Structure formats: C-alpha cells, structure tokens
Tab-separated table of C-alpha atoms in Angstrom:
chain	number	residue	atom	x	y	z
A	1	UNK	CA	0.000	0.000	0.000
A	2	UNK	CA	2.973	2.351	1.182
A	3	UNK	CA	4.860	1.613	-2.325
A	4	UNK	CA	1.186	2.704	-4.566
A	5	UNK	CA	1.104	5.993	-2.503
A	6	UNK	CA	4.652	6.676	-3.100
A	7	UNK	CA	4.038	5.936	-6.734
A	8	UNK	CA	0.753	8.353	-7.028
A	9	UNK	CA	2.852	10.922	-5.267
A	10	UNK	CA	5.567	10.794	-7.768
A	11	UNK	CA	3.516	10.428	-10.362
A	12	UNK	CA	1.682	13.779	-9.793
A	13	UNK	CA	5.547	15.606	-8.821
A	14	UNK	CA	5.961	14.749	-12.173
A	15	UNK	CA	3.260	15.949	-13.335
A	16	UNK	CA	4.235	18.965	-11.167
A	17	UNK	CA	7.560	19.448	-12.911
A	18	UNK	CA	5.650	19.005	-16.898
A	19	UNK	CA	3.571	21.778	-15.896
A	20	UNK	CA	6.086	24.058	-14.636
A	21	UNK	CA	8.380	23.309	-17.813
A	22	UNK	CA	5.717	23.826	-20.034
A	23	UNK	CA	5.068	27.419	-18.162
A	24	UNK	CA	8.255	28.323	-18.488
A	25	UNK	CA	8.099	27.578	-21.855
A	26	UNK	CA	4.888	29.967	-22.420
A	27	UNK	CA	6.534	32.794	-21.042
A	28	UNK	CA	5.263	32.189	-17.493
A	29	UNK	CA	1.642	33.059	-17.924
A	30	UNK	CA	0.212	30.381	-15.145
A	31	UNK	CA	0.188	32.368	-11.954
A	32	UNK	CA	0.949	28.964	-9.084
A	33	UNK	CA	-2.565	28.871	-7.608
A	34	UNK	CA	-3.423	27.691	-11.740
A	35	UNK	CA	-0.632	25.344	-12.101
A	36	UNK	CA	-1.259	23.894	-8.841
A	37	UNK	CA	-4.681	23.359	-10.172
A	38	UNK	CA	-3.809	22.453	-13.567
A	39	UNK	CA	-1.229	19.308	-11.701
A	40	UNK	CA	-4.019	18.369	-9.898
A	41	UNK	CA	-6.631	17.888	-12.741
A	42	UNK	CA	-3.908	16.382	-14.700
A	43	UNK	CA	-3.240	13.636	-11.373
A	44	UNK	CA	-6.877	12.204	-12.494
A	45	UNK	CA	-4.784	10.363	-15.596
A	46	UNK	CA	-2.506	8.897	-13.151
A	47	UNK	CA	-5.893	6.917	-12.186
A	48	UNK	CA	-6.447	5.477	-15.723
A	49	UNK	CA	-2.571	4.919	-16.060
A	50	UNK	CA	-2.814	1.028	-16.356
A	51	UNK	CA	-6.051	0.895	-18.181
A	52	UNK	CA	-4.643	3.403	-20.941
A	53	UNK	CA	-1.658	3.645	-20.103
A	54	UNK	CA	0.695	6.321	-22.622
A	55	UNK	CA	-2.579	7.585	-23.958
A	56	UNK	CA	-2.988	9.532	-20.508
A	57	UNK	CA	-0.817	11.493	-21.867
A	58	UNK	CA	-3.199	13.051	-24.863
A	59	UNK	CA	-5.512	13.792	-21.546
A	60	UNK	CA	-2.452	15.582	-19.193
A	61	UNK	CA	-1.598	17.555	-22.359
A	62	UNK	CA	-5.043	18.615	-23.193
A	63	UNK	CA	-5.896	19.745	-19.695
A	64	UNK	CA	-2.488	22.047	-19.548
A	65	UNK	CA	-3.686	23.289	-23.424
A	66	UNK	CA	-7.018	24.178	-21.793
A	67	UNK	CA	-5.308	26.146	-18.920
A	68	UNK	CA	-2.678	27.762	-20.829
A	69	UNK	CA	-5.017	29.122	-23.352
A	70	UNK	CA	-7.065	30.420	-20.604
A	71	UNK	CA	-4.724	32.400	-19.271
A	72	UNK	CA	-4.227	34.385	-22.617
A	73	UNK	CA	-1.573	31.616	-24.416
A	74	UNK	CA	-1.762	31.692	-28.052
A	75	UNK	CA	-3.058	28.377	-29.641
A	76	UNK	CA	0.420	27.948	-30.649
A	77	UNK	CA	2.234	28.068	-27.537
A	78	UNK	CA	-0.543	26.691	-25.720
A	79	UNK	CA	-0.083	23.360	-28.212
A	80	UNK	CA	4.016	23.404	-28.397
A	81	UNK	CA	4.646	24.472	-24.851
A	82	UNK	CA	2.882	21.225	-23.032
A	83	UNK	CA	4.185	18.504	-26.139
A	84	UNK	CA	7.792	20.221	-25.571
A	85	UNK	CA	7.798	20.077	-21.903
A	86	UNK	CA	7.179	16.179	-22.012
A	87	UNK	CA	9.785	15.834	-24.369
A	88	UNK	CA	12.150	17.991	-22.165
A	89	UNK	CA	11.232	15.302	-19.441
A	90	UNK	CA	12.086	12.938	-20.935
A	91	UNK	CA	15.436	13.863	-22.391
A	92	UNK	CA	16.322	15.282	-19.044
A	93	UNK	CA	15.347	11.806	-17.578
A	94	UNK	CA	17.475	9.850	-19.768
A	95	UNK	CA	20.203	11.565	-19.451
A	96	UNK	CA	20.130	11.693	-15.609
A	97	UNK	CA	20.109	8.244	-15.740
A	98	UNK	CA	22.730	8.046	-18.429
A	99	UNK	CA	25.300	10.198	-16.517
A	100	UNK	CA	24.340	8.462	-13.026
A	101	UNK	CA	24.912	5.078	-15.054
A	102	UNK	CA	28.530	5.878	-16.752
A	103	UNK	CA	29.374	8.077	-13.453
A	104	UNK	CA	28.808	5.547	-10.465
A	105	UNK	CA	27.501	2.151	-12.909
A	106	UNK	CA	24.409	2.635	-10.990
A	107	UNK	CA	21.246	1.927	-13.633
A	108	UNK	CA	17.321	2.191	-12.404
A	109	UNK	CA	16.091	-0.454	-14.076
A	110	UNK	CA	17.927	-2.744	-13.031
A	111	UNK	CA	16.545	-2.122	-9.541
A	112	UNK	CA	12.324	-2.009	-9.730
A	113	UNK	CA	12.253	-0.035	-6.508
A	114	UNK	CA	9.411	2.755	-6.498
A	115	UNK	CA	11.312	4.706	-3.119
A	116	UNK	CA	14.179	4.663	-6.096
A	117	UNK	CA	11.916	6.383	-9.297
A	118	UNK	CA	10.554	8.980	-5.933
A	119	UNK	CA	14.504	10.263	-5.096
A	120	UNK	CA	15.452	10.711	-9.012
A	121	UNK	CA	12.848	12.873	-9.637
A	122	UNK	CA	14.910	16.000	-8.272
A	123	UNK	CA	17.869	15.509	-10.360
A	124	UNK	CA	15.257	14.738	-13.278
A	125	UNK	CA	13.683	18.036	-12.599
A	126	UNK	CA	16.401	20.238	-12.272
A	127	UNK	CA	17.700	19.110	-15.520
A	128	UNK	CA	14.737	19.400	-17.205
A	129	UNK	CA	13.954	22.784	-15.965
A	130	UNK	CA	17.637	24.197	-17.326
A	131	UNK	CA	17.055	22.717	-20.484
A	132	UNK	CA	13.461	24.108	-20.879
A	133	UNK	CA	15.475	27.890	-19.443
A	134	UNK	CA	17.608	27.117	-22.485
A	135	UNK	CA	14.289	27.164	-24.881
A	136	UNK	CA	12.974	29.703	-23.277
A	137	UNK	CA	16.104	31.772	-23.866
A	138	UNK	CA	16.343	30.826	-27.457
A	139	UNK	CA	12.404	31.517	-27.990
A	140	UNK	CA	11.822	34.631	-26.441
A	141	UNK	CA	15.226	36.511	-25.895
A	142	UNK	CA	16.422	35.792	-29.049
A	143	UNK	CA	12.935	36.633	-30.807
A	144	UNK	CA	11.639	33.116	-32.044
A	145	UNK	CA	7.789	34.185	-31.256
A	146	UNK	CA	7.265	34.702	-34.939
A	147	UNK	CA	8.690	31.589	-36.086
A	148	UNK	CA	6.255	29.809	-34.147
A	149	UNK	CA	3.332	32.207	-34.796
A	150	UNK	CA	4.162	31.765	-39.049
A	151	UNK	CA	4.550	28.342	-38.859
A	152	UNK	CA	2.565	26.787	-36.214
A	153	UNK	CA	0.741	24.709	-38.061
A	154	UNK	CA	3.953	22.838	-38.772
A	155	UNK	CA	5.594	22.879	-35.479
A	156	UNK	CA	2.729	21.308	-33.685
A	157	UNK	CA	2.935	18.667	-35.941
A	158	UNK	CA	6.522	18.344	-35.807
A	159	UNK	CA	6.359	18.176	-32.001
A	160	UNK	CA	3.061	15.241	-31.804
A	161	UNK	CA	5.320	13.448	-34.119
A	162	UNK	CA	8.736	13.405	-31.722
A	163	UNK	CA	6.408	12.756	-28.810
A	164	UNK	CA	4.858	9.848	-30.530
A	165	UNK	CA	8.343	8.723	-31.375
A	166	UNK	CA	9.616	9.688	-27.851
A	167	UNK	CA	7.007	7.324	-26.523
A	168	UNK	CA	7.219	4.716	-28.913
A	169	UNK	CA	10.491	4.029	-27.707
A	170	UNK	CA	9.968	4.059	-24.256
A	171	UNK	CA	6.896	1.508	-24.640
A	172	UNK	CA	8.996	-0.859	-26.807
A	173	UNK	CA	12.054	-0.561	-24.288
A	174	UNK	CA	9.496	-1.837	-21.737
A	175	UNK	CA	7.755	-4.307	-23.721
A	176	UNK	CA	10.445	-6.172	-25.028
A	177	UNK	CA	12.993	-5.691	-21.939
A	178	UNK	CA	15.679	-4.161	-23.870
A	179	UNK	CA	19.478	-4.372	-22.218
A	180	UNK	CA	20.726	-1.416	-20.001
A	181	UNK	CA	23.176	-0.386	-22.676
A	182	UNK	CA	20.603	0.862	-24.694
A	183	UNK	CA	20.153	3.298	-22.502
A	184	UNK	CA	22.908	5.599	-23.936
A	185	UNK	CA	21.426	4.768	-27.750
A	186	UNK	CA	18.041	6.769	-26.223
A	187	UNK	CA	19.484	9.417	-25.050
A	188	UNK	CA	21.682	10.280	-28.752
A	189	UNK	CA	18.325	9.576	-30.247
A	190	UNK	CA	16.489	11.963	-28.320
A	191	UNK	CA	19.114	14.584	-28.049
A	192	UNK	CA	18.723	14.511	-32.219
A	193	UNK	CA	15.014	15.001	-32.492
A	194	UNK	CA	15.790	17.803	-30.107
A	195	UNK	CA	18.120	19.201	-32.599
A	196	UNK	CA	16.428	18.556	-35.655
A	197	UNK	CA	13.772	20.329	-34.020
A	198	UNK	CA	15.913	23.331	-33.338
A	199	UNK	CA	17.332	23.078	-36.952
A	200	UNK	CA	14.014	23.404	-38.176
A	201	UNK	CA	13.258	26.582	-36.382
A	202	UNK	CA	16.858	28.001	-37.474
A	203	UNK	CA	15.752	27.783	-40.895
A	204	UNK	CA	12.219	28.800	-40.779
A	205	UNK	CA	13.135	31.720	-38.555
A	206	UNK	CA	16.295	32.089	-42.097
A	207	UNK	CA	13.062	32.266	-44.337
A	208	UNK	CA	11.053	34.544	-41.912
A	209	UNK	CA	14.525	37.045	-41.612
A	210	UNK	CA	14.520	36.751	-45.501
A	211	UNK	CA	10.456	37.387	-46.494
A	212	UNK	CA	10.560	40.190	-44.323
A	213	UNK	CA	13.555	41.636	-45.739
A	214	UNK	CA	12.321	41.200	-49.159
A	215	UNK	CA	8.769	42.566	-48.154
A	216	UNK	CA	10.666	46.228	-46.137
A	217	UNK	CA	12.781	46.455	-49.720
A	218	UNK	CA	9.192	46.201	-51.612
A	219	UNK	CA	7.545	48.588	-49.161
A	220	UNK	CA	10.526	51.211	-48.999
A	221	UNK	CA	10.471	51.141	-53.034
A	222	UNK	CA	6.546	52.220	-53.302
A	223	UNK	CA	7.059	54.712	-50.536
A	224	UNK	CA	10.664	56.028	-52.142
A	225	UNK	CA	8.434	56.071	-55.811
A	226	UNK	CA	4.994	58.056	-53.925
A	227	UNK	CA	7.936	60.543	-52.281
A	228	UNK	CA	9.118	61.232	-55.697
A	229	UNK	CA	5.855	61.735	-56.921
A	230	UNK	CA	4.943	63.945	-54.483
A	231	UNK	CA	7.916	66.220	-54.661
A	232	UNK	CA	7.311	66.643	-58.603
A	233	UNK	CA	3.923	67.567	-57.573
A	234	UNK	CA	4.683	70.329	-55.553
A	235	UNK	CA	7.368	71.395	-58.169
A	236	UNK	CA	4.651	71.550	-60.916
A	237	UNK	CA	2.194	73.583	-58.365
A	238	UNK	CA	4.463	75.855	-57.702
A	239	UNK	CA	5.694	76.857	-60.730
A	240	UNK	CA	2.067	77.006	-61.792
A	241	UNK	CA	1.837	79.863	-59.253
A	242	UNK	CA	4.372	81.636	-60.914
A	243	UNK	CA	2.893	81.864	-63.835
A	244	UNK	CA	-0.632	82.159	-63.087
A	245	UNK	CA	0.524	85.157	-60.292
A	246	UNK	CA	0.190	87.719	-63.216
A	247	UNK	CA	-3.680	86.833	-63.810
A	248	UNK	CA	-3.883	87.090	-60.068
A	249	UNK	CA	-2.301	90.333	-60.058
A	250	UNK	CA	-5.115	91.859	-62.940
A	251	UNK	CA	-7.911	89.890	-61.124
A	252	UNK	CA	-7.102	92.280	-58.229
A	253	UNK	CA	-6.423	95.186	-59.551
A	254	UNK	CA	-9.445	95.035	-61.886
A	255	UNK	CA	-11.471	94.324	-58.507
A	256	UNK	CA	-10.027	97.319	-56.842
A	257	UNK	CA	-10.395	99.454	-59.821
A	258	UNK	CA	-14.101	98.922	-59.625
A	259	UNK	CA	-14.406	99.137	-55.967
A	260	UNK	CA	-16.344	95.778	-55.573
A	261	UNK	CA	-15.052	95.264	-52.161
A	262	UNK	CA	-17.428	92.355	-51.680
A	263	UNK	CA	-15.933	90.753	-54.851
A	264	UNK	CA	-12.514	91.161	-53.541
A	265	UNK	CA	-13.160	89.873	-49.977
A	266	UNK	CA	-14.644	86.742	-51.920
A	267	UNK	CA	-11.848	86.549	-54.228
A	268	UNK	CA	-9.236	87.176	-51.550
A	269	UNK	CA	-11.068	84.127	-49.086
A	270	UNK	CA	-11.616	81.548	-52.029
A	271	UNK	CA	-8.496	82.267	-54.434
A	272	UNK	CA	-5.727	83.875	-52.265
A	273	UNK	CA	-6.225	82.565	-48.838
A	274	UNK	CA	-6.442	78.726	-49.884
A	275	UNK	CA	-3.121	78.874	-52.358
A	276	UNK	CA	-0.750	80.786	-49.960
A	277	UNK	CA	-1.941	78.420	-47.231
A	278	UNK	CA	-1.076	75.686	-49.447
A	279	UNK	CA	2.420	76.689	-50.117
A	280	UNK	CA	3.142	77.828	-46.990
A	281	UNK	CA	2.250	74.000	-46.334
A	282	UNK	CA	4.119	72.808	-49.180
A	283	UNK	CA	7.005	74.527	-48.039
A	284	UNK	CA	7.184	73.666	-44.830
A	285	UNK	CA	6.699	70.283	-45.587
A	286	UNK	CA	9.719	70.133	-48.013
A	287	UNK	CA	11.632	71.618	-45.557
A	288	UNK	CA	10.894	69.829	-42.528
A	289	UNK	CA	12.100	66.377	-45.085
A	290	UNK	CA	15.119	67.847	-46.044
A	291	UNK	CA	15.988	67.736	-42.250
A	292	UNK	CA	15.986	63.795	-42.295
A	293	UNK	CA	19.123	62.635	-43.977
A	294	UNK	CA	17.168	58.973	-44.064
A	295	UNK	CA	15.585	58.769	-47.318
A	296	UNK	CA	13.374	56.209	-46.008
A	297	UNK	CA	11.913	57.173	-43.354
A	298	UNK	CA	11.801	60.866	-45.538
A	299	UNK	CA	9.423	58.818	-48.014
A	300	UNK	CA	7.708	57.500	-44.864
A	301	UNK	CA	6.883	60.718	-43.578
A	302	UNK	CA	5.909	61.592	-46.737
A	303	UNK	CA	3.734	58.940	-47.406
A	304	UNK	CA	1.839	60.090	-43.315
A	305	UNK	CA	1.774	63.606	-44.522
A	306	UNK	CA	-0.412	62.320	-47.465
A	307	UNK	CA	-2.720	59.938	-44.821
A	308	UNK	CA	-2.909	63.582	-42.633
A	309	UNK	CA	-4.096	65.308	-45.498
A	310	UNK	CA	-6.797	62.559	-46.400
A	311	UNK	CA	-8.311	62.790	-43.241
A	312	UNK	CA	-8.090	66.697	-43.140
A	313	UNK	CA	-5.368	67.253	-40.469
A	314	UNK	CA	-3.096	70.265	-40.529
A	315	UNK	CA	-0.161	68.325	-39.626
A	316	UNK	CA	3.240	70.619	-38.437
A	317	UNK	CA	6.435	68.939	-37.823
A	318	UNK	CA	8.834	70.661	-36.072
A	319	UNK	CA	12.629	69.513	-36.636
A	320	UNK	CA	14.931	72.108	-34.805
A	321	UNK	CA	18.357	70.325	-36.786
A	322	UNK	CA	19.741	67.857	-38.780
A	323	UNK	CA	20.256	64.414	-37.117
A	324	UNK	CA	20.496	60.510	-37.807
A	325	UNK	CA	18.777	58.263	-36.442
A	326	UNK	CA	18.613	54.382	-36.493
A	327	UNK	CA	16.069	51.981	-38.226
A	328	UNK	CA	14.630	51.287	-34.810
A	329	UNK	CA	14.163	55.344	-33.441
A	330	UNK	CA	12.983	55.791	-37.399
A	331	UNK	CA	10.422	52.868	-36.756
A	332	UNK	CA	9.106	54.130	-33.062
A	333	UNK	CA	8.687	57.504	-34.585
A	334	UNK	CA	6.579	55.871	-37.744
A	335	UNK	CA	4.357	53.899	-35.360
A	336	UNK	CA	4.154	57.304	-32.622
A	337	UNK	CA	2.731	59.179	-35.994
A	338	UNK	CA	1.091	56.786	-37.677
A	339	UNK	CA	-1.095	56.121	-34.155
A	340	UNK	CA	-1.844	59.866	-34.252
A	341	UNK	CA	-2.838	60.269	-37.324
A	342	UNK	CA	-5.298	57.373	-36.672
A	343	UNK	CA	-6.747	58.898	-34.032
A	344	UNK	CA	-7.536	62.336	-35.090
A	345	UNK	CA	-9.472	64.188	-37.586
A	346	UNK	CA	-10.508	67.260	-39.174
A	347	UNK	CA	-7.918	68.967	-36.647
A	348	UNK	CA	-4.671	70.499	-36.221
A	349	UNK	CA	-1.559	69.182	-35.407
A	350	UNK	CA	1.885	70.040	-34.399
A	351	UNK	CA	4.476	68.020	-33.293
A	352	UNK	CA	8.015	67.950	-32.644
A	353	UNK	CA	10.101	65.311	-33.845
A	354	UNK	CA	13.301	64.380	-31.695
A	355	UNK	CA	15.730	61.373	-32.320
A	356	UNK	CA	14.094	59.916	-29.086
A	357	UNK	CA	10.606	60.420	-30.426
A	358	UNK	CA	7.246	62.612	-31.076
A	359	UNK	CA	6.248	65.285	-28.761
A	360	UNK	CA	3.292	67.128	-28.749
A	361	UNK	CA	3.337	70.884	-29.129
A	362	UNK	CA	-0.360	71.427	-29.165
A	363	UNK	CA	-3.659	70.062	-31.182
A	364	UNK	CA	-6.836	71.867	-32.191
C-alpha cells in the first residue's frame, strides 16, 4: 500500500515538474494557484494509467492546453509548450540516468524499486527545468515568437510526431525488456530530435529574416516612388503659381479698380487665402524632409503627410536640426505618428520630432 502511494505521489511531482516546464516555456503566464490546479486535474490520468496507459498522456496535455489558453496563451504556444515540456522530461530523464549510469555504474532499471523512481525525480527536474530555461532563452530573448506564430501549423505537428516517437520508444524498451546499454542509444536519439527540431526553427526563422527583408525592400520602393511623386507635384504647383501670379495680379487690380469690395473679400477668401496656405504647407513640408538625412523614413513621412491630409489634419512637424537616427528610433517615430494620425481628424496638429521620439506641441 505504502509503495502505490509513493508511486501516485511521484507520479503527480511529475506531473508537477511538466507543468512548470511547459510554463516556463509559455513565457510564465500560469500564476501557481493555476498550475497547482492544472497538476491536480492532470493527477486524475494517473488513475487510468494502467487501463490506458501512454494515452494519458493526450488527456495531461489537453488539460495544460485548456489552462494555458485560458490564461491568454496563443493556440500555438498553448499546443508546443505542453508537447515540448514532455519531451524535455524525458530527455532530461534519460540523461540523468545516463550520466548516473557511466558516473557511479548505478542503472534504475535494473533495480524495480518505487522509493528509487521517488529520489530521481529532483535531479530529473532540475535538468529538465535548465534545459526548458535554455528554450525559453532561445524563444523569447532571441525573438523566435514569430517563427512559431508563421509556422505553427507545422511545429505542432513536428512536435506530436517526436512525442509519438519519444514514446514509442519508451513503450517498446518496456515491452520487449531491452538491455541497459541501450540506454545511452536513447538518449543520442532523443538529443537529435531535439536538434532537428531546433534546426528546423533556425531555418524557418532564415526564411522569416529573408520574407521580411524582401517585403521592407518592396515597401521602402513604393514609398521612395509616392515621395518622388509627391515632390514633382509640388514642383509643378508651384511653378504654376508663378505663372498664373500675373492673372492674379489683374484679377485684383481690376477688382479694386471697380471698388467691388465684396468681390474682392470673396476673391481674396476663395483664391488667395487657400493657395498661400497651401504653399506655406508645401514649403514647410519640403523643408521639414530635407531635415531627415534617411531617405526612407523621408518617403515614410511623406507617405503620413499624405494619410494627414486625407483625413483633413493640418499636420506641423517641427525639426529644430539635422540628425540621424537608427532603423529602430525611425520605426518608433513611424508607429508614434502613424497612431496619431489614426486617431484624429478634421484637426490640427503640431508636433516635434526628436531622435528619441514625437512630442506634442499642441492640437486643435
């Protein structure tokens, strides 16, 4: 009776350890109250274990799917983070056993003692949970999210694959009693599905690095074309208004000449009032780009000051020098704007743009 209760309680450490792995693993979203919860939901498998037996595990992953997702998880991580976490167990497990077997020639199957399986599961753990640091490390401080979020489809079925073959080779080890040595042959195959797994991420993240790339070149072309577009533009309606400022000119003077004051004031509001506003505008505008020595984020701006005037904003930049800035201060100041412009209309804006970002001057 003692041995089954030290085998349940083991059982649901384990369990324990999966779901803290596997939280790890989805950027710690479980507060502990829900993973305790989540283990103990997951301990009703250990129940069915000899009736089922490895299928429990499609019902312990499911339940920590269902709580991850609950917590705000994406489907993705909520899928890969439980499947990777058993497979992290089980490597770490393995190789425990591997380096307490070559270290003191000390192997746990050859002694079928549960008290045995209850004081491994430390070492076990620990090992798992710096391996699973190590993914977490890879996935989330060196940016991986949007591998998994472009090719999840993929990667969950990469990962219900290894598990099935993880699995597969534990149940035939048991079933057909394979020697100790073997032991060793496990752990090199595991360790490879581990880094064919990783190899596949290295080159779908390649791919990701390389669509994006080629999809910022296509975007920076359209806006570099639109900028140069633009600027002819302005050069046209300008030197319109030089030579259209001689019929301007007579259109006044005939108005004065007759004293149609009303006429004037009319002329004056719809004629002369809208065009010097306009290249006052124009002007500004030009000069405000010329202040950005980034001709990308100049065709950017551009390309806002054209959204601004869509939704009838008076937009002002204010540059007080010349000054570089990086792709990434050039992108914060692109989103800063770009949110702005989104949220206003029919109004007035100016702002002043700094290296460190957009401040507000004042809005109308």
């Amino acid at each position: 009776m003692g041995s089954i209760i030290i085998f349940f309680i083991g059982g649901v450490l384990q369990l324990l350890g999966i779901t803290v792995v596997a939280n790890l693993l989805a950027n710690k979203i479980l507060p502990v109250k829900t993973i305790l919860f989540a283990t103990l939901f997951m301990s009703l498998g250990i129940i069915f274990l000899n009736s089922i037996q490895y299928f429990t595990i499609i019902y312990t992953t499911a339940v920590l799917v269902f709580f991850l997702k609950r917590r705000g998880g994406t489907w993705i991580i909520s899928f890969v983070a439980p499947m990777l976490s058993f497979i992290v167990i089980v490597i770490a497990d393995y190789l425990v056993s591997w380096m307490v077997g070559e270290g003191l020639g000390f192997y746990l199957h050859d002694y079928n003692n549960v008290y045995l399986n209850f004081v491994f599961l430390i070492p076990n753990f620990v090992c798992a949970y710096l391996i699973g640091a190590l993914i977490y490390w890879i996935l989330y401080k060196r940016n991986f999210q949007g591998v998994l979020n472009r090719n999840g489809f993929v990667i969950v079925a990469l990962m219900a694959m290894t598990m099935a073959i993880t699995y597969l080779f534990i149940y035939l080890e048991g079933a057909l009693g394979f020697p100790k040595g073997l032991t060793s042959i496990y752990l090199i195959l595991f360790v490879t599905f581990f880094i064919t797994i990783s190899i596949v991420f290295l080159i779908m993240d390649r791919i990701r690095k390389e669509h994006d790339k080629h999809q910022k070149q296509a975007t920076e072309l359209a806006q570099l074309s639109d900028y140069t577009e633009r600027l002819e533009k302005l050069y046209t309606n300008m030197n319109t208004f030089r030579h259209d400022y001689i019929n301007i000119l007579a259109s006044l003077h005939g108005y004065i000449e007759q004293g149609d004051t009303l006429q004037l004031k009319t002329y004056f509001k719809n004629t002369i009032t809208p065009l010097k506003t306009n290249l006052t505008n124009n002007q500004n505008q030009l000069a405000t780009l010329q202040k950005i020595n980034n001709l990308t984020f100049r065709a950017t701006l551009n390309t806002l000051f054209t959204k601004a005037k869509q939704k009838r904003i008076d937009l002002h930049l204010e540059i007080t020098d010349h000054f570089q800035m990086t792709d990434e201060q050039c992108t914060t100041i692109e989103n800063q704007l770009a949110e702005l412009i989104n949220q206003h209309q029919n109004t007035k804006l100016k702002l002043n743009l700094t290296p460190s970002g957009i401040e507000r001057m004042s809005s109308e």
